CSV table of C-alpha atoms and ligand atoms in Angstrom, one decimal:
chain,number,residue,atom,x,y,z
A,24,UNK,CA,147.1,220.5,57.0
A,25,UNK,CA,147.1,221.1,60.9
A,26,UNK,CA,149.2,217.9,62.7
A,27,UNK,CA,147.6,215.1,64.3
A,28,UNK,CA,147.6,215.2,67.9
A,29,UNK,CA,146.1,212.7,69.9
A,30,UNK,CA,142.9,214.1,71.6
A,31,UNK,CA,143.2,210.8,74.4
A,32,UNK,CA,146.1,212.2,76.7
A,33,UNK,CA,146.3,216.3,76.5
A,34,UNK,CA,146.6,216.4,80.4
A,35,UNK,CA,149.5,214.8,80.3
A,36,UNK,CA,151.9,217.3,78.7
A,37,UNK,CA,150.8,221.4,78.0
A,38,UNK,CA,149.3,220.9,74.8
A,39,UNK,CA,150.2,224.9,73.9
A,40,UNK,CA,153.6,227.3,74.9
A,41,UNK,CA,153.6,230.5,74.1
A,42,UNK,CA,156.8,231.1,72.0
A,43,UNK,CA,157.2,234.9,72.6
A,44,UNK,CA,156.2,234.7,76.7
A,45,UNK,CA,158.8,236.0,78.7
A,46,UNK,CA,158.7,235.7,82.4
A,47,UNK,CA,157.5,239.8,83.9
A,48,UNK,CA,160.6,241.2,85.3
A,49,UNK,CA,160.6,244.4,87.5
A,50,UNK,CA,162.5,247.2,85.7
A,51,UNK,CA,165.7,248.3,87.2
A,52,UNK,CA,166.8,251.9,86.6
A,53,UNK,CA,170.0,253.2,87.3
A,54,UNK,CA,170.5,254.9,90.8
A,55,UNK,CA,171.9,258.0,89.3
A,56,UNK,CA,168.2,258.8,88.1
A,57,UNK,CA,167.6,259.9,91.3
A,58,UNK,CA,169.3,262.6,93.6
A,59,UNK,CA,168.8,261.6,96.7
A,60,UNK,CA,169.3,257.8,96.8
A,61,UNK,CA,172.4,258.7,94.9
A,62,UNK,CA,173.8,261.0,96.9
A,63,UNK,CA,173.4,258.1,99.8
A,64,UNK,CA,174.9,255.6,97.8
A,65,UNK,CA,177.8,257.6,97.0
A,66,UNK,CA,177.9,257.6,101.0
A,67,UNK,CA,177.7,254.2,101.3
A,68,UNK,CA,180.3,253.3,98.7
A,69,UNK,CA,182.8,255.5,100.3
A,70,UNK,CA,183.7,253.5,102.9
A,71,UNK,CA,181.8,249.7,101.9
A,72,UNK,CA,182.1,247.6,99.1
A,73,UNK,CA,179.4,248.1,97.3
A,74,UNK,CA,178.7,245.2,95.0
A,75,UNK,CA,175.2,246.2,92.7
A,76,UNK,CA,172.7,248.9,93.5
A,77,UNK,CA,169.3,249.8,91.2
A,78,UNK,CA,166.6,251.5,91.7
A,79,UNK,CA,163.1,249.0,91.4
A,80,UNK,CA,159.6,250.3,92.4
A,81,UNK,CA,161.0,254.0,93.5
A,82,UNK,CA,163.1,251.8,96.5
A,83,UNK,CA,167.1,251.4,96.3
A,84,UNK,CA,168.5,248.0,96.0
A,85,UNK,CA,172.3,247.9,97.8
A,86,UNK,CA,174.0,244.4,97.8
A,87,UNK,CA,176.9,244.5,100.2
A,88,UNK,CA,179.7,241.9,101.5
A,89,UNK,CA,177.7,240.6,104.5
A,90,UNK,CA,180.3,241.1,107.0
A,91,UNK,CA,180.3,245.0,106.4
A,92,UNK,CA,176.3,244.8,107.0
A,93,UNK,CA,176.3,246.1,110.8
A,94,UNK,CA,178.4,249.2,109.3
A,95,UNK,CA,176.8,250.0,106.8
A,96,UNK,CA,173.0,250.1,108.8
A,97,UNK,CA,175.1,251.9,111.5
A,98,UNK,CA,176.3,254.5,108.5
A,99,UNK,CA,172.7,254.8,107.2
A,100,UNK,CA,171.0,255.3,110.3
A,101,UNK,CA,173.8,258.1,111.9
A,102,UNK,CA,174.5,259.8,108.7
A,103,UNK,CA,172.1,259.1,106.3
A,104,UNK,CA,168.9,259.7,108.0
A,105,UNK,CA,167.1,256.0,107.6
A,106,UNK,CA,165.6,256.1,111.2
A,107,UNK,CA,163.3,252.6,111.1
A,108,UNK,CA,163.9,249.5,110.1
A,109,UNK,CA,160.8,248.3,108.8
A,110,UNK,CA,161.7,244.4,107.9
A,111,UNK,CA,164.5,241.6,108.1
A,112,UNK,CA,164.1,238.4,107.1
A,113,UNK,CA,166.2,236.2,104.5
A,114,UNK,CA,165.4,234.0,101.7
A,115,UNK,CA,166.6,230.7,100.7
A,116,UNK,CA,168.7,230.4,97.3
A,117,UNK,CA,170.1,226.9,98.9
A,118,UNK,CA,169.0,225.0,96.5
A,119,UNK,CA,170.1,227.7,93.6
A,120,UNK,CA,173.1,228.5,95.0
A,121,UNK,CA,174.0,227.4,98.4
A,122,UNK,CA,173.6,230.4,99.9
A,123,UNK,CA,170.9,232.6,102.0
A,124,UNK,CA,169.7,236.5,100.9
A,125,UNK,CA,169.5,238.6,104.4
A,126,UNK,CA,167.7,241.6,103.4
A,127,UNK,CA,167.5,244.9,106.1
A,128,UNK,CA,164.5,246.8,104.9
A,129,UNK,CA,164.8,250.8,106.0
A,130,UNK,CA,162.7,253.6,105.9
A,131,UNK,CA,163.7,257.3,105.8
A,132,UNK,CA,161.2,259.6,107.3
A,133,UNK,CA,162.5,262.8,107.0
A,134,UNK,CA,163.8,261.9,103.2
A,135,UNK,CA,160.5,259.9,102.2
A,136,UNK,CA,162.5,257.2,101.3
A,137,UNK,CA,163.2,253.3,101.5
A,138,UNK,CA,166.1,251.1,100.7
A,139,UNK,CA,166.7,247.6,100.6
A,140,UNK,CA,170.1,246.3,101.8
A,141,UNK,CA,170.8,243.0,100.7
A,142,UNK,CA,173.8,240.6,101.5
A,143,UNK,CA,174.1,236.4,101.0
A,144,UNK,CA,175.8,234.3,103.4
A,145,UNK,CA,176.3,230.5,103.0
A,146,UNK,CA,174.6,228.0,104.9
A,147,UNK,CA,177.4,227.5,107.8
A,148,UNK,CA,177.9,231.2,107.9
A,149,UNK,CA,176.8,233.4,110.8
A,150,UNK,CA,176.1,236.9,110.9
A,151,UNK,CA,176.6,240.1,112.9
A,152,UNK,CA,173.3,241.3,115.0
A,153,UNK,CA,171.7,244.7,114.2
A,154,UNK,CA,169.8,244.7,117.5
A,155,UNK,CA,172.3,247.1,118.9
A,156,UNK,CA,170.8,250.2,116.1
A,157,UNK,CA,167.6,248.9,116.2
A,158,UNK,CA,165.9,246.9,118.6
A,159,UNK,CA,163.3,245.9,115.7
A,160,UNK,CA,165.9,243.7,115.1
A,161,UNK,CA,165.8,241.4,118.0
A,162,UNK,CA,162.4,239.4,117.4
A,163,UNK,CA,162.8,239.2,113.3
A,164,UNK,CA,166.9,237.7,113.9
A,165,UNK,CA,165.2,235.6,116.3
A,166,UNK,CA,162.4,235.1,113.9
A,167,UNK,CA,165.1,234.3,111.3
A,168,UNK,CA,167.4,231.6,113.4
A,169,UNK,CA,163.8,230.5,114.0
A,170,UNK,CA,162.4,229.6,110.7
A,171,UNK,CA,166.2,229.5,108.7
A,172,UNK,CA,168.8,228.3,110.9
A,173,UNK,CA,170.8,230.9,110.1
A,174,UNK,CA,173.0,231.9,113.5
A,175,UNK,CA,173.0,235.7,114.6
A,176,UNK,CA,176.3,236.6,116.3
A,177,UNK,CA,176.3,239.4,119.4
A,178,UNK,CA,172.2,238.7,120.0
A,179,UNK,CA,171.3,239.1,123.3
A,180,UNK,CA,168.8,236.7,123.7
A,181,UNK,CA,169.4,233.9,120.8
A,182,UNK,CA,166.5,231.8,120.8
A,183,UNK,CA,163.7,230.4,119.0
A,184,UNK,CA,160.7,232.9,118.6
A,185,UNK,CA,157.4,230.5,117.0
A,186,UNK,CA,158.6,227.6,117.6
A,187,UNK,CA,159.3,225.4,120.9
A,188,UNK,CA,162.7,225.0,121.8
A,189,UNK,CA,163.0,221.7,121.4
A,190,UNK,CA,162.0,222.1,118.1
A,191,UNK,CA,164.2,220.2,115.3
A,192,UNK,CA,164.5,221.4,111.7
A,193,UNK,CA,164.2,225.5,110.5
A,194,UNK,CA,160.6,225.4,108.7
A,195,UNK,CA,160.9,228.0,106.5
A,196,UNK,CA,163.7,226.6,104.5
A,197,UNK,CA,162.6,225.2,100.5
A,198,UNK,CA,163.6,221.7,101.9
A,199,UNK,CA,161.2,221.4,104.6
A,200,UNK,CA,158.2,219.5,104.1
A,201,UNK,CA,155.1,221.4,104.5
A,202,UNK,CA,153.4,218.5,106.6
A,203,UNK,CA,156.1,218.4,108.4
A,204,UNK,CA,159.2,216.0,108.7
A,205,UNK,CA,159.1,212.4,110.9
A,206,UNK,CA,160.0,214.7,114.1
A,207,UNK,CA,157.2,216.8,113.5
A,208,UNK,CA,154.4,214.5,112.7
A,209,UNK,CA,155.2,212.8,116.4
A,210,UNK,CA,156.4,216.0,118.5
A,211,UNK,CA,153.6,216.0,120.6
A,212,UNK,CA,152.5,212.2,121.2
A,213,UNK,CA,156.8,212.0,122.0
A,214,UNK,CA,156.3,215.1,124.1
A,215,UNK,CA,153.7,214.0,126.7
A,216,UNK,CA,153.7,210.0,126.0
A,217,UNK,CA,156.5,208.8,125.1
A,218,UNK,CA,157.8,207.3,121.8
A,219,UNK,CA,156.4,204.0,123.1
A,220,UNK,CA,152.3,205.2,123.1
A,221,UNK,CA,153.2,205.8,119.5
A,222,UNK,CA,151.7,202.8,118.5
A,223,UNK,CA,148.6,203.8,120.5
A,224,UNK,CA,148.1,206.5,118.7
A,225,UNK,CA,148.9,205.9,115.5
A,226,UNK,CA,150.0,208.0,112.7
A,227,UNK,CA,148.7,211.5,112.0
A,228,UNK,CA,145.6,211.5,109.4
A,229,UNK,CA,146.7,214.1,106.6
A,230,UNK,CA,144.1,213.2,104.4
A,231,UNK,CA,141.3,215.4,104.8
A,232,UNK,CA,138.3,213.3,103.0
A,233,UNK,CA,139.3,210.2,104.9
A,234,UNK,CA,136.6,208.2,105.8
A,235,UNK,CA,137.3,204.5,107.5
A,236,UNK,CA,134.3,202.3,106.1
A,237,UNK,CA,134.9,200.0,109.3
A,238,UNK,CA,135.7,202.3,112.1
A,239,UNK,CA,132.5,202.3,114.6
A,240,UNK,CA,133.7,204.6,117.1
A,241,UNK,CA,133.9,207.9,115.1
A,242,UNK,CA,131.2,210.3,114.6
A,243,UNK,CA,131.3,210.0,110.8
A,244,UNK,CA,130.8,206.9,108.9
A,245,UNK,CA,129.2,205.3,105.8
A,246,UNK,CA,127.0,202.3,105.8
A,247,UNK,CA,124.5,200.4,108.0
A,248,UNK,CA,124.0,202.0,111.4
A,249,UNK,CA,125.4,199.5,114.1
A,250,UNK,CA,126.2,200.1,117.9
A,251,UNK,CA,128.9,202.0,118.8
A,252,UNK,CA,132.3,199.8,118.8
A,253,UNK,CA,130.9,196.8,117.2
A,254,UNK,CA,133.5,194.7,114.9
A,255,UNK,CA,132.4,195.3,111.3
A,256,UNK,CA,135.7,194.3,110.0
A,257,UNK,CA,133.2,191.0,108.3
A,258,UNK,CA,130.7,193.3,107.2
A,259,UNK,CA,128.0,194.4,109.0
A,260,UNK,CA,124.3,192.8,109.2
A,261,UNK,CA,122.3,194.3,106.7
A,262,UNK,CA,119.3,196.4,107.8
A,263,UNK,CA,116.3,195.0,105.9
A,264,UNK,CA,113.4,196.9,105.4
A,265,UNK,CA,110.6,195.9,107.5
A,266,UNK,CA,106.8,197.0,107.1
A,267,UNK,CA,104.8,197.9,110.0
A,268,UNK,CA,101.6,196.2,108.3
A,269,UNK,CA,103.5,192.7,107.2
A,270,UNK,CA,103.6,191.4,111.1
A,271,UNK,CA,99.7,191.9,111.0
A,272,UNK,CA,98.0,194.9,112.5
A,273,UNK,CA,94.6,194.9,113.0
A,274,UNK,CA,91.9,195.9,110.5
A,275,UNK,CA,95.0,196.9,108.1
A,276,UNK,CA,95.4,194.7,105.2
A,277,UNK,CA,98.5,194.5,102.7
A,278,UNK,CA,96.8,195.4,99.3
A,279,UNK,CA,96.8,192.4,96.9
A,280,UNK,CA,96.3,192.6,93.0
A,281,UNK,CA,94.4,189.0,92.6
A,282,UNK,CA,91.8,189.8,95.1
A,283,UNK,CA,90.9,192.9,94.3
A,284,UNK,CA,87.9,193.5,91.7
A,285,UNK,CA,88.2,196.0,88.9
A,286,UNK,CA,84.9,197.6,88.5
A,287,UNK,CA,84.2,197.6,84.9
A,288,UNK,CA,80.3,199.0,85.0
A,289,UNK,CA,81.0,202.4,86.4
A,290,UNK,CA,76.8,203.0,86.5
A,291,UNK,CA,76.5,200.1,88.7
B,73,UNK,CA,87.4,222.4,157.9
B,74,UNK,CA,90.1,224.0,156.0
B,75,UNK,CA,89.4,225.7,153.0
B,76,UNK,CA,92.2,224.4,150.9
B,77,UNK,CA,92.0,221.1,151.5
B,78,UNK,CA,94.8,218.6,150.0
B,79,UNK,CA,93.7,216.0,148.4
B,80,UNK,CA,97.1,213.5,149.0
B,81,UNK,CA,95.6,210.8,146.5
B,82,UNK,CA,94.4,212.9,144.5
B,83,UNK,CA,95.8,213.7,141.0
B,84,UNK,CA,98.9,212.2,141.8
B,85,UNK,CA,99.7,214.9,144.3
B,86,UNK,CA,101.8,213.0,147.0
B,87,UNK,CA,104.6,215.9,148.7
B,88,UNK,CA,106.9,213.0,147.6
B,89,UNK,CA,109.2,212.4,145.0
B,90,UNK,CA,111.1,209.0,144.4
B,91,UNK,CA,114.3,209.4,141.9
B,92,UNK,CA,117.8,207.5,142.6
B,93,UNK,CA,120.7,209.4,144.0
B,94,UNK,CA,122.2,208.5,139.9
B,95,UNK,CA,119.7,210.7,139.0
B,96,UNK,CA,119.3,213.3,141.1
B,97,UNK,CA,123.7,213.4,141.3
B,98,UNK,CA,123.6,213.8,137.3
B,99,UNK,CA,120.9,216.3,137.3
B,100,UNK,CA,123.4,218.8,139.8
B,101,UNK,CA,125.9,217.7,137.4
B,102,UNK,CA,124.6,217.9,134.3
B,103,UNK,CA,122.9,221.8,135.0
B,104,UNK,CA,126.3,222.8,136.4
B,105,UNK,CA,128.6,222.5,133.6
B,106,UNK,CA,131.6,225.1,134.5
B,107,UNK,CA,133.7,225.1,131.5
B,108,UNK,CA,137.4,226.0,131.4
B,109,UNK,CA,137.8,229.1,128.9
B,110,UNK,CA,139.8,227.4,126.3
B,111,UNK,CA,139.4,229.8,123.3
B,112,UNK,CA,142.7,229.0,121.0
B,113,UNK,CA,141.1,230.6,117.7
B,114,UNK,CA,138.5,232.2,116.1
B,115,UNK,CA,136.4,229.6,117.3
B,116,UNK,CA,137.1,231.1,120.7
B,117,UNK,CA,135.0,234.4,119.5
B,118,UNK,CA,132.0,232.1,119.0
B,119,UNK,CA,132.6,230.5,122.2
B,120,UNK,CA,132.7,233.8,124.2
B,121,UNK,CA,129.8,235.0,122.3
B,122,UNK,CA,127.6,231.8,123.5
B,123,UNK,CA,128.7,232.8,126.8
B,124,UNK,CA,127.7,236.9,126.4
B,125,UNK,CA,123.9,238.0,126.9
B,126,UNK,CA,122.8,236.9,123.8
B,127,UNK,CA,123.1,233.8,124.2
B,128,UNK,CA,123.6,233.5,127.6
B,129,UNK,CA,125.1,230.4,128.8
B,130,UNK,CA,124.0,231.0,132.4
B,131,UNK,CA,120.8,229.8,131.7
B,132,UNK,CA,122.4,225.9,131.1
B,133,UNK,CA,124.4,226.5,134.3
B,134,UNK,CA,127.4,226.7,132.0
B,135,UNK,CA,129.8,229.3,133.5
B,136,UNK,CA,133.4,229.8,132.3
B,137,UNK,CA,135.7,229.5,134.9
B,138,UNK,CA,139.5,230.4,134.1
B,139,UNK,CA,140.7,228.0,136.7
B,140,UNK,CA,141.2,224.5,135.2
B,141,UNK,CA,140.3,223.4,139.6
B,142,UNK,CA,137.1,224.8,139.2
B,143,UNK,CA,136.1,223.7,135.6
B,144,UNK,CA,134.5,220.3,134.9
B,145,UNK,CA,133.9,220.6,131.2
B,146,UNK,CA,136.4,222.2,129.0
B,147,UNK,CA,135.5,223.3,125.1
B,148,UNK,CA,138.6,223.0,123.5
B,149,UNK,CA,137.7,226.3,120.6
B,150,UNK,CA,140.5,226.3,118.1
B,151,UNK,CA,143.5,225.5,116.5
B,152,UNK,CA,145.6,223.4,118.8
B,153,UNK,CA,149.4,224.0,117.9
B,154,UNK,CA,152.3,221.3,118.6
B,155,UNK,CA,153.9,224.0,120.7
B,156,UNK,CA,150.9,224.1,122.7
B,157,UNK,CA,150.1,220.8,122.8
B,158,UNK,CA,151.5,220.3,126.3
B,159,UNK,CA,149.7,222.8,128.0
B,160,UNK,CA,146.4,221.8,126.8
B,161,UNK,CA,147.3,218.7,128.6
B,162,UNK,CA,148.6,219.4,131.4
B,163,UNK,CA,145.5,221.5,132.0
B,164,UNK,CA,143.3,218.7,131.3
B,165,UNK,CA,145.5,216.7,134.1
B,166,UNK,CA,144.7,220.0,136.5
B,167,UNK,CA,141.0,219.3,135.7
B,168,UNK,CA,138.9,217.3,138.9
B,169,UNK,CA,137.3,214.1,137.8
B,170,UNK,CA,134.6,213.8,136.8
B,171,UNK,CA,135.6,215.8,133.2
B,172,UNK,CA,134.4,216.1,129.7
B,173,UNK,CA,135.7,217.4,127.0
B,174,UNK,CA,133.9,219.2,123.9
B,175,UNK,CA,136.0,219.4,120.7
B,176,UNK,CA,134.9,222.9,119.7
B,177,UNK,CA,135.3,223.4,115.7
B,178,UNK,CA,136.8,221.9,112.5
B,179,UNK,CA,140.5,222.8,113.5
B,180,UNK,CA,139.7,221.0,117.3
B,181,UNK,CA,138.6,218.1,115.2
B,182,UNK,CA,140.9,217.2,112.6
B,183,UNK,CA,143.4,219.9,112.4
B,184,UNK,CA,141.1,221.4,109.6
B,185,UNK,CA,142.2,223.3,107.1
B,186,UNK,CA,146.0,223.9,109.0
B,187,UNK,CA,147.3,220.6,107.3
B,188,UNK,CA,150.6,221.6,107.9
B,189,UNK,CA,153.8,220.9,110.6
B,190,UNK,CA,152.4,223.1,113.2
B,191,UNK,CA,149.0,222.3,113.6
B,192,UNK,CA,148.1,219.2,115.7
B,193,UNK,CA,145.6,217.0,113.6
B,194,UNK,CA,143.0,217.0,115.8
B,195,UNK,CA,143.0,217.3,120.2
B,196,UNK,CA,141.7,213.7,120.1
B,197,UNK,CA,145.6,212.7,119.9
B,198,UNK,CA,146.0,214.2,123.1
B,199,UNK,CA,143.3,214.1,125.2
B,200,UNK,CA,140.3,212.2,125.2
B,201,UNK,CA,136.7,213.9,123.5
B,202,UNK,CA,133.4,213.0,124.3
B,203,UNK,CA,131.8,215.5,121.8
B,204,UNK,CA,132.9,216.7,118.4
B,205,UNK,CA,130.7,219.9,116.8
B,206,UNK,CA,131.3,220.1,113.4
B,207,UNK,CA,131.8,223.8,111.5
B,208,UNK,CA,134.5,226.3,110.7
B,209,UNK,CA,133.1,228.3,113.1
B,210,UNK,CA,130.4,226.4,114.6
B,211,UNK,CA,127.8,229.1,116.1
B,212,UNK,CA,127.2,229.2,119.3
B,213,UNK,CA,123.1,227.7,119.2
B,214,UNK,CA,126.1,224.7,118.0
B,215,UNK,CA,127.9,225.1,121.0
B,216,UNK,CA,124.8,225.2,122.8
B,217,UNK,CA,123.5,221.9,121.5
B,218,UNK,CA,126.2,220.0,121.7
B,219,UNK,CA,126.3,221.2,125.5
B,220,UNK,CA,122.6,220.1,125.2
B,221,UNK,CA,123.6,216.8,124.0
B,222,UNK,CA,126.7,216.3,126.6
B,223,UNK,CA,124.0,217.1,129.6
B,224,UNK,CA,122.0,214.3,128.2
B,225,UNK,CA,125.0,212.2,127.8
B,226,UNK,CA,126.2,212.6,131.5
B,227,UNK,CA,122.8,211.9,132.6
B,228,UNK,CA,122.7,208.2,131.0
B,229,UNK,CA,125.9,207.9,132.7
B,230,UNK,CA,125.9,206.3,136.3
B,231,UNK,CA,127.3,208.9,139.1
B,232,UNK,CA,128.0,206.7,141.5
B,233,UNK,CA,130.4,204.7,140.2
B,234,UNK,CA,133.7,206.2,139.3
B,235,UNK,CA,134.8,207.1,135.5
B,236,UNK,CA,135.5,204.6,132.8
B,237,UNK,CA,138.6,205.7,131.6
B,238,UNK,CA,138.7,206.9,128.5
B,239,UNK,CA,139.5,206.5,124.9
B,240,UNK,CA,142.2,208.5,123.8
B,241,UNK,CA,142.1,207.6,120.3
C,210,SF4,S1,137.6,225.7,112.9
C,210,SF4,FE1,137.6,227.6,111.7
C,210,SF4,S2,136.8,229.2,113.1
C,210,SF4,FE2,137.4,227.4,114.3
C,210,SF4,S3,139.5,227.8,114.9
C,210,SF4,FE3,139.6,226.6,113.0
C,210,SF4,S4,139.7,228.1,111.4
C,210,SF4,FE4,139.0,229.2,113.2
């Protein structure tokens, strides 16, 4: 007989797991598999530590120590051939392990190819600029001190890129609140009021199908139309409905059952 | 006799027109709205398309001016970020009284559907709005109404006298 389960509360819990699901993972193959990256990781690991390299989705996978990462771009731009540096960001594995993923995207044109260097730093730890070998590199470090924290040594202009300056807290880190932190919810009202008009202005509405039954001086509301800015916090007055013919209007009547007569004799 | 002959009392035909300076003041304002190009967003395409020859803004009197000096009335069209939040008032401040201001678009209004740290939730937390026009974009016969509707709103108001101040929130 099939077990009794209580048909009251199945939102609460996943009423059905899949036993045999297994979370899709990309393949990795081994770098040997294929000539040319291996011939450029043999490179590589000649002169860097070289600490795991696959092959996923046709693209090379190096992880490196992070302080050998300006060598090693330097080595696989001069020697190698990778002439662009398509992407450089990081990821945030803080919460994981208490440490960041920088990754250095590069392209090959002349080989048709693209590897991924990888390195992880900790959350204190700075890291060397690539701007010098590519010049790709200056907005995306910017863009990553901008959105991570994360501190670029050598940059020649170290600044925030999206954000203002006086901007507190690195957005794109797992820990940052999507609506923002306290700083953020008042950055402009501090900006060009002051903390004190604060009160003035009141908290940020982050509920998007808010509607104030007793604010009069917004274009949306519900309930009986009053005058602009009139207190309703006592309820307003009622709109009764009001006939044009119950004042009285000449030669109109209001239609009244007992008077009338129901003609019975239709041949009369 | 001459041959066209006019009748003063006739048909109401006096050469003479009696108005109040209120009025005829708010009717040169009203029909000479210059607005300050403030297109932040996409709403700002529907903005410049009100202003292009299909719709043609001219007609209202509505010219865009990029000189906040020369602009009475500015449509704020688009998302208004914190970064930018300064600006947007500081420009306002450049503006010459008397000003309005025309909250162009779901995003000018509330922040929209940007409910996140950037965005500021709404332009009425920094300067003050007479009009709100609802839409994500509105088009621009919106645009055009609510223009409509802020001519008829300055002519109630009395010229002469100077501003209220306004709301902010
Ligand atoms: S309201 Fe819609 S169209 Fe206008 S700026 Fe926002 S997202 Fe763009």
């Amino acid at each position: 007989m099939r077990a009794y389960t209580p048909k009251d509360n199945v939102q609460k819990k996943p009423y059905y797991t899949d036993r045999y699901w297994v979370a899709p993972q990309v393949a990795k193959h081994e770098v040997s598999s294929d000539a040319v990256f291996a011939r450029d990781l043999e490179a590589i690991s000649a002169k860097f530590t070289v600490l795991e390299a696959y092959i996923q989705v046709d693209q090379m996978v190096v992880i490196i120590n992070a302080e050998d990462n300006f060598g090693v771009i330097e080595l696989m731009k001069n020697s190698l051939e990778y002439n662009q540096l398509s992407e450089l960001s990081a990821i945030d594995w803080l919460a994981a392990e208490g440490k960041f993923e920088i990754f250095y995207q590069m392209l090959s044109m002349s080989k048709r190819k693209r590897v991924r260097i990888k390195c992880k730093i900790d959350e204190k730890e700075s890291i060397q600029s690539v701007e010098k070998l590519f010049r790709s590199a200056d907005w995306s470090e910017r863009e990553m001190y901008d959105m991570f924290g994360i501190v670029i040594n050598n940059h020649p202009f170290m600044k925030r890129i999206l954000m203002p300056d006086d901007w507190e807290g690195f957005p794109l880190r797992k820990t940052y609140p999507l609506q923002g932190d306290e700083f953020a919810s008042w950055y402009e009202v501090d900006k060009i009021f002051g903390k004190e008009a604060r009160e003035i202005i009141g908290p940020e509405n982050r509920d998007p199908a808010r509607v104030d039954r007793y604010d009069t001086e917004r274009f949306a509301r519900l309930g009986h139309e009053v005058p602009r800015g009139a207190d309703i916090s006592q309820g307003e007055p009622d709109t009764p409905l009001v006939y044009q013919e119950s004042e009285g209007v000449f030669l109109i009547e209001k239609f009244d059952a007992e008077k009338s007569v129901v003609i019975s004799d239709r041949d009369r | 006799m001459a041959q066209h002959q006019v009748n003063y009392l006739k048909d109401g035909g006096l050469p003479v027109a009696l108005t109040t300076i209120d009025k005829v003041v708010n009717w040169g304002r009203s029909n000479s709205l210059w607005a300050l190009t403030y297109g932040l967003a996409c709403c700002g395409i529907e903005m410049m398309a009100s202003g292009a020859s299909r719709y043609d803004f001219d007609r209202f009197g509505t010219i865009f001016r990029a000189s906040p000096r020369q602009a009475e009335l500015m449509v704020v069209a688009g998302t208004l970020t914190k970064k930018h939040a300064e600006f947007i008032r500081r420009l306002y401040d450049q503006m010459t009284e008397p000003k309005w201001v025309i909250s162009m678009g779901s995003c000018a209004n509330t922040g929209g559907m940007f409910n996140t740290y950037a965005t500021v939730q709404g332009v009425d937390r920094v300067i003050p709005v007479d009009l709100y026009l609802p839409g994500c974009a509105p088009r621009p016969e919106t645009l055009q109404y609510g223009v409509m509707l802020l001519q008829q709103k300055i002519r109630r108001e009395s010229a002469s006298r100077a501003q209220k101040p306004k709301r902010l929130m």
